[in-house]
């Protein structure tokens, strides 16, 4: 009796279906206290916040913004009377209850003083409206970060809601930074304030990302739906075809389109810190060097690992820029430089990291078509493609060093100065050449990402 | 089984729905009542008298109209950086009339003189004088209160500077060229009254230090006048009464004026707070639009009663009253201590933890303790006023007897009820008659450096030796007059 050939089934079961968290909805009256655990354990609490009502999200959002601006305005308003002169009055000693009232009173007083007519009132509400609409637009950028495989409308609204909740991070900024600044007075230099605010921004971003780490909605959406087997090359439906056969449309082997053919990269499979480093190197090498990397990598699994990989790359780029640019900055006594040399290096690193993250968000929105495509699957490819950014950053830094060395060859006693004032033709020419590899790599990386996305367009695994 | 569970859940949900409905209904009812009360309740002052008194409005509006009728002061062509116009002009004017000058050296003063000679200007100044006379009859506080109640039409403080300077100029012109002593004194009374009003508005507003300098001008001009002319006793008595009653010879009262505590606390609270009959009430924010508590704040404009919904954020009437009482108690002590002691009291009020509280709302400037600068300026003003009172009496004495008295005691009771003391030390003034027609009047002890070196005093050392009678009358040669 001959064994019948294995047939491609009508549907393939969902790959790695996420089990939603049981939602524990936060009542709007408890929204403000709920921010404390949310800030401490954003990943654990975020799913419950997303499942809570819009009233709760807006209560926290409005209160956070008011508290922040109030904390900022209160010393400014009092500062009119508590100046630095000998005759200035000193601030009052507030009780705990008065401390709570103080920022809101500052908000009201400020608006009361500023809004003198209906036109100004109209402008104020217009600005508020634009900012709030901006929040809804900005939430689009979170789609690739938050995609759990649910329906896109639900995903988008979850992004908006969690973005509103994330403004709770303004509370510690207002409550801590400004009083500390007030307390330290002149001792708190602008450099430290800038670094503190940069640190806060980083923390806020991590909270924002982690808030969407778990999902507490219904199990509806691409993640939980059975998938029709398709040819990964042309999208032809393979249902009923023998596994050993070929696609009638493009001739590609059916076995090449089986879900199990795709595997997690080394970084996603790693379980221990030592494995992470090796896995990171292996994954980076694979993403850069393996021509068929996108054809073999699983895009329906390992989303979180892919996201972490991308952030590690961004952090590495920031670190490289911070260390690599350190000798470039002029000495501290130069007037036009606002910060000291180490701080400037740190600023360069933070800027590079932010650029990398911004690229991820913007590109993520682009490749997922504002969430209209299967966001989770497509962004996995995007995240692994950030390996190319690392190469671009390395080549750019090498180019900058080359310019630096060439510059010192001509001006051995001067500090580094971008060659725009003197030697403009020769140095610009050299600079253009030494930066060329980075530029070319950047352009090539665009095509590479595009190709990788095409390779995973009909991915089954 | 599943159906029963579902039904049970639905029933429980429905029950919660009713509870929610009740909760929200109660909340909306409570909020509606709250909003209605906050929206419709006026401050206590309004509640008692819903419409301003016709007298107040008439006086205030007449004064306002008179000031606005004053033709614009021409920009000086000779000293563009130091105009004598409304802003920051005082210094230059005083410098001009204080020292020797000639039309060539100070063409801007010629411009000023030509300005006060215009008939239109004279008419406007006459109206201002009449309005301030009316205001004084009605009671300064009433007029000032009227001004506060109608801030949208009331003048900005700096608008009063121009008439103040113009009146001082005209006073000099009147008594030097027209020998109109009564008119000159009336002009100076009006100018002094306006300068005092300036302080009241400014102390509740953001504070503007230029007015110290400008309001010094009429005082200085009066001091010059009483030494250049022998004042008839009747006119001198009238001026002394004005200085004592409409302005003040008390340090505490003068500093109170500068600090916005010039009036009864009850009245001040009534203007901005409601009164529940038990001494408490809430801040009516919509009524506090005339208090400019922050820089960049636009001119006073009516505010919606919507703002009153936020009044629970701010301290209530009782808390504010307690703060005001503390302030007034401190002010009352200022007349019983010397300058240093008063400064210690004032500075002590502004120690950490006691002064600026945002929860006092727009009035936080008033409750944040007496500004030592205000104290210093007020103190200097009282010193000058007391000296001028003595000088007026001396001038009247000379008018009747042809010479100055040997001692100040000779002025009592015919010219003064009592000789005011030197505010700095609370001791009698140092008085020496150099000759029958000259004297030296000064503080009992050398002035404290800190006080003496403040610029309002530096140019007004009332002893006769620093005063220069020959500094020149404001008189422009005929060829300039014709231009």
Tab-separated table of N, CA and C in Angstrom, chain A residues 183-273:
chain	number	residue	atom	x	y	z
A	183	UNK	N	16.030	74.228	44.936
A	183	UNK	CA	16.780	74.026	46.162
A	183	UNK	C	18.261	74.299	45.923
A	184	UNK	N	18.751	73.779	44.797
A	184	UNK	CA	20.175	73.955	44.531
A	184	UNK	C	20.490	75.358	44.024
A	185	UNK	N	19.468	76.005	43.455
A	185	UNK	CA	19.656	77.381	43.001
A	185	UNK	C	20.718	77.475	41.932
A	186	UNK	N	21.686	78.315	42.177
A	186	UNK	CA	22.711	78.582	41.184
A	186	UNK	C	23.631	77.373	40.962
A	187	UNK	N	23.657	76.471	41.935
A	187	UNK	CA	24.592	75.352	41.822
A	187	UNK	C	24.215	74.362	40.726
A	188	UNK	N	22.931	74.342	40.391
A	188	UNK	CA	22.493	73.394	39.377
A	188	UNK	C	22.726	74.025	38.009
A	189	UNK	N	23.807	73.590	37.357
A	189	UNK	CA	24.155	74.221	36.088
A	189	UNK	C	23.227	73.719	34.991
A	190	UNK	N	23.195	74.487	33.920
A	190	UNK	CA	22.354	74.115	32.781
A	190	UNK	C	22.748	72.769	32.219
A	191	UNK	N	24.031	72.435	32.351
A	191	UNK	CA	24.527	71.165	31.847
A	191	UNK	C	23.846	69.997	32.550
A	192	UNK	N	23.762	70.104	33.870
A	192	UNK	CA	23.153	69.026	34.634
A	192	UNK	C	21.661	68.949	34.391
A	193	UNK	N	21.052	70.113	34.264
A	193	UNK	CA	19.614	70.114	33.975
A	193	UNK	C	19.366	69.433	32.632
A	194	UNK	N	20.212	69.786	31.646
A	194	UNK	CA	20.047	69.201	30.315
A	194	UNK	C	20.225	67.684	30.370
A	195	UNK	N	21.233	67.253	31.104
A	195	UNK	CA	21.481	65.809	31.198
A	195	UNK	C	20.351	65.115	31.953
A	196	UNK	N	19.850	65.806	32.977
A	196	UNK	CA	18.755	65.231	33.754
A	196	UNK	C	17.522	65.076	32.871
A	197	UNK	N	17.244	66.117	32.106
A	197	UNK	CA	16.069	66.063	31.231
A	197	UNK	C	16.268	64.989	30.166
A	198	UNK	N	17.520	64.871	29.655
A	198	UNK	CA	17.799	63.826	28.664
A	198	UNK	C	17.594	62.444	29.290
A	199	UNK	N	18.053	62.293	30.527
A	199	UNK	CA	17.859	61.025	31.231
A	199	UNK	C	16.391	60.732	31.430
A	200	UNK	N	15.642	61.800	31.758
A	200	UNK	CA	14.205	61.614	31.936
A	200	UNK	C	13.564	61.181	30.621
A	201	UNK	N	13.990	61.814	29.533
A	201	UNK	CA	13.414	61.471	28.224
A	201	UNK	C	13.678	60.001	27.895
A	202	UNK	N	14.869	59.537	28.224
A	202	UNK	CA	15.197	58.128	27.971
A	202	UNK	C	14.295	57.217	28.812
A	203	UNK	N	14.140	57.598	30.073
A	203	UNK	CA	13.297	56.795	30.966
A	203	UNK	C	11.852	56.778	30.461
A	204	UNK	N	11.380	57.964	30.053
A	204	UNK	CA	10.014	58.046	29.539
A	204	UNK	C	9.844	57.127	28.332
A	205	UNK	N	10.851	57.095	27.479
A	205	UNK	CA	10.745	56.267	26.285
A	205	UNK	C	10.711	54.788	26.661
A	206	UNK	N	11.534	54.407	27.618
A	206	UNK	CA	11.515	52.992	28.027
A	206	UNK	C	10.161	52.631	28.644
A	207	UNK	N	9.616	53.567	29.424
A	207	UNK	CA	8.290	53.309	30.008
A	207	UNK	C	7.264	53.173	28.900
A	208	UNK	N	7.353	54.066	27.940
A	208	UNK	CA	6.405	54.052	26.834
A	208	UNK	C	6.468	52.722	26.080
A	209	UNK	N	7.672	52.269	25.839
A	209	UNK	CA	7.828	51.010	25.094
A	209	UNK	C	7.312	49.842	25.926
A	210	UNK	N	7.643	49.851	27.204
A	210	UNK	CA	7.289	48.709	28.045
A	210	UNK	C	5.803	48.674	28.385
A	211	UNK	N	5.167	49.847	28.330
A	211	UNK	CA	3.721	49.852	28.612
A	211	UNK	C	2.967	48.946	27.646
A	212	UNK	N	3.472	48.880	26.426
A	212	UNK	CA	2.779	48.070	25.421
A	212	UNK	C	3.310	46.665	25.321
A	213	UNK	N	4.060	46.235	26.298
A	213	UNK	CA	4.710	44.923	26.234
A	213	UNK	C	3.756	43.757	26.342
A	214	UNK	N	2.604	43.958	26.952
A	214	UNK	CA	1.653	42.849	27.093
A	214	UNK	C	0.295	43.287	26.554
A	215	UNK	N	-0.484	42.292	26.237
A	215	UNK	CA	-1.758	42.568	25.589
A	215	UNK	C	-2.883	41.993	26.438
A	216	UNK	N	-3.959	42.781	26.571
A	216	UNK	CA	-5.059	42.322	27.421
A	216	UNK	C	-6.401	42.386	26.715
A	217	UNK	N	-6.350	42.365	25.376
A	217	UNK	CA	-7.612	42.464	24.638
A	217	UNK	C	-8.124	41.109	24.194
A	218	UNK	N	-9.132	41.127	23.397
A	218	UNK	CA	-9.686	39.858	22.886
A	218	UNK	C	-8.746	39.204	21.875
A	219	UNK	N	-8.917	37.913	21.716
A	219	UNK	CA	-8.017	37.169	20.822
A	219	UNK	C	-8.560	37.209	19.397
A	220	UNK	N	-8.641	38.368	18.874
A	220	UNK	CA	-9.074	38.514	17.483
A	220	UNK	C	-8.037	39.332	16.748
A	221	UNK	N	-7.750	38.880	15.506
A	221	UNK	CA	-6.734	39.573	14.731
A	221	UNK	C	-5.825	38.580	14.063
A	222	UNK	N	-4.917	39.038	13.248
A	222	UNK	CA	-4.049	38.134	12.481
A	222	UNK	C	-3.288	37.153	13.346
A	223	UNK	N	-2.936	37.571	14.554
A	223	UNK	CA	-2.138	36.711	15.421
A	223	UNK	C	-2.872	35.423	15.768
A	224	UNK	N	-4.184	35.492	15.928
A	224	UNK	CA	-4.953	34.339	16.404
A	224	UNK	C	-5.787	33.689	15.293
A	225	UNK	N	-5.691	34.242	14.113
A	225	UNK	CA	-6.482	33.690	13.015
A	225	UNK	C	-5.678	32.598	12.308
A	226	UNK	N	-6.369	31.538	11.865
A	226	UNK	CA	-5.677	30.548	11.043
A	226	UNK	C	-5.237	31.204	9.736
A	227	UNK	N	-4.054	30.808	9.269
A	227	UNK	CA	-3.516	31.494	8.098
A	227	UNK	C	-3.591	30.590	6.871
A	228	UNK	N	-3.942	31.196	5.803
A	228	UNK	CA	-3.991	30.438	4.553
A	228	UNK	C	-2.563	30.233	4.068
A	229	UNK	N	-2.189	28.975	3.767
A	229	UNK	CA	-0.824	28.745	3.266
A	229	UNK	C	-0.639	29.412	1.903
A	230	UNK	N	0.400	30.175	1.805
A	230	UNK	CA	0.678	30.867	0.537
A	230	UNK	C	2.125	30.614	0.153
A	231	UNK	N	2.376	30.741	-1.123
A	231	UNK	CA	3.749	30.653	-1.591
A	231	UNK	C	4.481	31.910	-1.162
A	232	UNK	N	5.623	31.752	-0.542
A	232	UNK	CA	6.336	32.912	0.004
A	232	UNK	C	6.950	33.772	-1.101
A	233	UNK	N	6.930	33.204	-2.308
A	233	UNK	CA	7.523	33.954	-3.402
A	233	UNK	C	6.485	34.806	-4.137
A	234	UNK	N	5.311	34.182	-4.401
A	234	UNK	CA	4.338	34.906	-5.216
A	234	UNK	C	2.996	35.090	-4.535
A	235	UNK	N	2.779	34.455	-3.387
A	235	UNK	CA	1.530	34.622	-2.657
A	235	UNK	C	0.423	33.679	-3.132
A	236	UNK	N	0.724	32.731	-3.977
A	236	UNK	CA	-0.287	31.778	-4.472
A	236	UNK	C	-0.734	30.879	-3.329
A	237	UNK	N	-2.028	30.593	-3.272
A	237	UNK	CA	-2.553	29.748	-2.200
A	237	UNK	C	-2.153	28.291	-2.449
A	238	UNK	N	-1.490	27.710	-1.439
A	238	UNK	CA	-0.923	26.377	-1.623
A	238	UNK	C	-1.834	25.274	-1.091
A	239	UNK	N	-2.999	25.611	-0.619
A	239	UNK	CA	-3.903	24.635	-0.023
A	239	UNK	C	-4.150	23.459	-0.979
A	240	UNK	N	-3.980	22.226	-0.422
A	240	UNK	CA	-4.264	21.024	-1.184
A	240	UNK	C	-3.117	20.547	-2.049
A	241	UNK	N	-2.072	21.310	-2.150
A	241	UNK	CA	-0.943	20.879	-2.969
A	241	UNK	C	-0.042	19.958	-2.159
A	242	UNK	N	0.613	19.013	-2.819
A	242	UNK	CA	1.537	18.156	-2.073
A	242	UNK	C	2.736	18.950	-1.584
A	243	UNK	N	3.200	18.572	-0.413
A	243	UNK	CA	4.318	19.298	0.204
A	243	UNK	C	5.568	19.175	-0.658
A	244	UNK	N	5.673	18.039	-1.338
A	244	UNK	CA	6.864	17.843	-2.154
A	244	UNK	C	6.781	18.532	-3.509
A	245	UNK	N	5.673	19.126	-3.782
A	245	UNK	CA	5.494	19.729	-5.091
A	245	UNK	C	6.085	21.123	-5.206
A	246	UNK	N	5.639	21.794	-6.262
A	246	UNK	CA	6.115	23.152	-6.509
A	246	UNK	C	4.923	24.083	-6.705
A	247	UNK	N	5.181	25.302	-6.536
A	247	UNK	CA	4.120	26.296	-6.692
A	247	UNK	C	3.736	26.362	-8.170
A	248	UNK	N	2.454	26.209	-8.490
A	248	UNK	CA	2.036	26.240	-9.895
A	248	UNK	C	2.267	27.617	-10.537
A	249	UNK	N	2.359	28.616	-9.726
A	249	UNK	CA	2.466	29.973	-10.252
A	249	UNK	C	3.907	30.336	-10.602
A	250	UNK	N	4.810	30.119	-9.591
A	250	UNK	CA	6.184	30.573	-9.800
A	250	UNK	C	7.185	29.413	-9.849
A	251	UNK	N	6.757	28.218	-9.484
A	251	UNK	CA	7.634	27.072	-9.559
A	251	UNK	C	8.525	26.881	-8.350
A	252	UNK	N	8.312	27.652	-7.354
A	252	UNK	CA	9.138	27.501	-6.150
A	252	UNK	C	8.692	26.277	-5.376
A	253	UNK	N	9.629	25.581	-4.753
A	253	UNK	CA	9.286	24.374	-4.003
A	253	UNK	C	8.362	24.725	-2.857
A	254	UNK	N	7.319	23.912	-2.665
A	254	UNK	CA	6.351	24.168	-1.586
A	254	UNK	C	7.034	24.087	-0.233
A	255	UNK	N	8.002	23.206	-0.134
A	255	UNK	CA	8.699	23.042	1.153
A	255	UNK	C	9.384	24.335	1.602
A	256	UNK	N	9.761	25.150	0.594
A	256	UNK	CA	10.401	26.432	0.957
A	256	UNK	C	9.426	27.396	1.637
A	257	UNK	N	8.129	27.099	1.508
A	257	UNK	CA	7.135	28.002	2.096
A	257	UNK	C	6.537	27.467	3.383
A	258	UNK	N	7.061	26.349	3.870
A	258	UNK	CA	6.498	25.794	5.109
A	258	UNK	C	6.923	26.644	6.312
A	259	UNK	N	6.015	26.792	7.295
A	259	UNK	CA	6.328	27.654	8.452
A	259	UNK	C	7.580	27.211	9.198
A	260	UNK	N	7.751	25.892	9.328
A	260	UNK	CA	8.874	25.415	10.136
A	260	UNK	C	10.219	25.690	9.479
A	261	UNK	N	10.192	26.123	8.217
A	261	UNK	CA	11.449	26.420	7.549
A	261	UNK	C	12.084	27.700	8.108
A	262	UNK	N	11.256	28.542	8.641
A	262	UNK	CA	11.776	29.794	9.213
A	262	UNK	C	12.112	29.571	10.692
A	263	UNK	N	13.235	30.127	11.094
A	263	UNK	CA	13.682	29.912	12.472
A	263	UNK	C	14.055	31.240	13.124
A	264	UNK	N	14.057	31.189	14.428
A	264	UNK	CA	14.431	32.396	15.162
A	264	UNK	C	15.929	32.643	15.008
A	265	UNK	N	16.344	33.891	14.898
A	265	UNK	CA	17.783	34.160	14.860
A	265	UNK	C	18.414	33.874	16.221
A	266	UNK	N	19.731	33.852	16.209
A	266	UNK	CA	20.454	33.460	17.433
A	266	UNK	C	20.126	34.380	18.604
A	267	UNK	N	19.948	35.655	18.354
A	267	UNK	CA	19.677	36.606	19.446
A	267	UNK	C	18.347	36.285	20.126
A	268	UNK	N	17.344	35.887	19.306
A	268	UNK	CA	16.020	35.598	19.861
A	268	UNK	C	16.006	34.261	20.590
A	269	UNK	N	16.909	33.348	20.211
A	269	UNK	CA	16.938	32.033	20.857
A	269	UNK	C	17.737	32.050	22.148
A	270	UNK	N	18.536	33.074	22.352
A	270	UNK	CA	19.418	33.118	23.525
A	270	UNK	C	18.606	33.190	24.806
A	271	UNK	N	19.089	32.513	25.829
A	271	UNK	CA	18.374	32.510	27.108
A	271	UNK	C	19.208	33.139	28.228
A	272	UNK	N	20.519	33.169	28.045
A	272	UNK	CA	21.398	33.647	29.108
A	272	UNK	C	22.213	34.848	28.615
A	273	UNK	N	22.665	35.674	29.524
A	273	UNK	CA	23.407	36.869	29.102
A	273	UNK	C	24.607	36.551	28.215
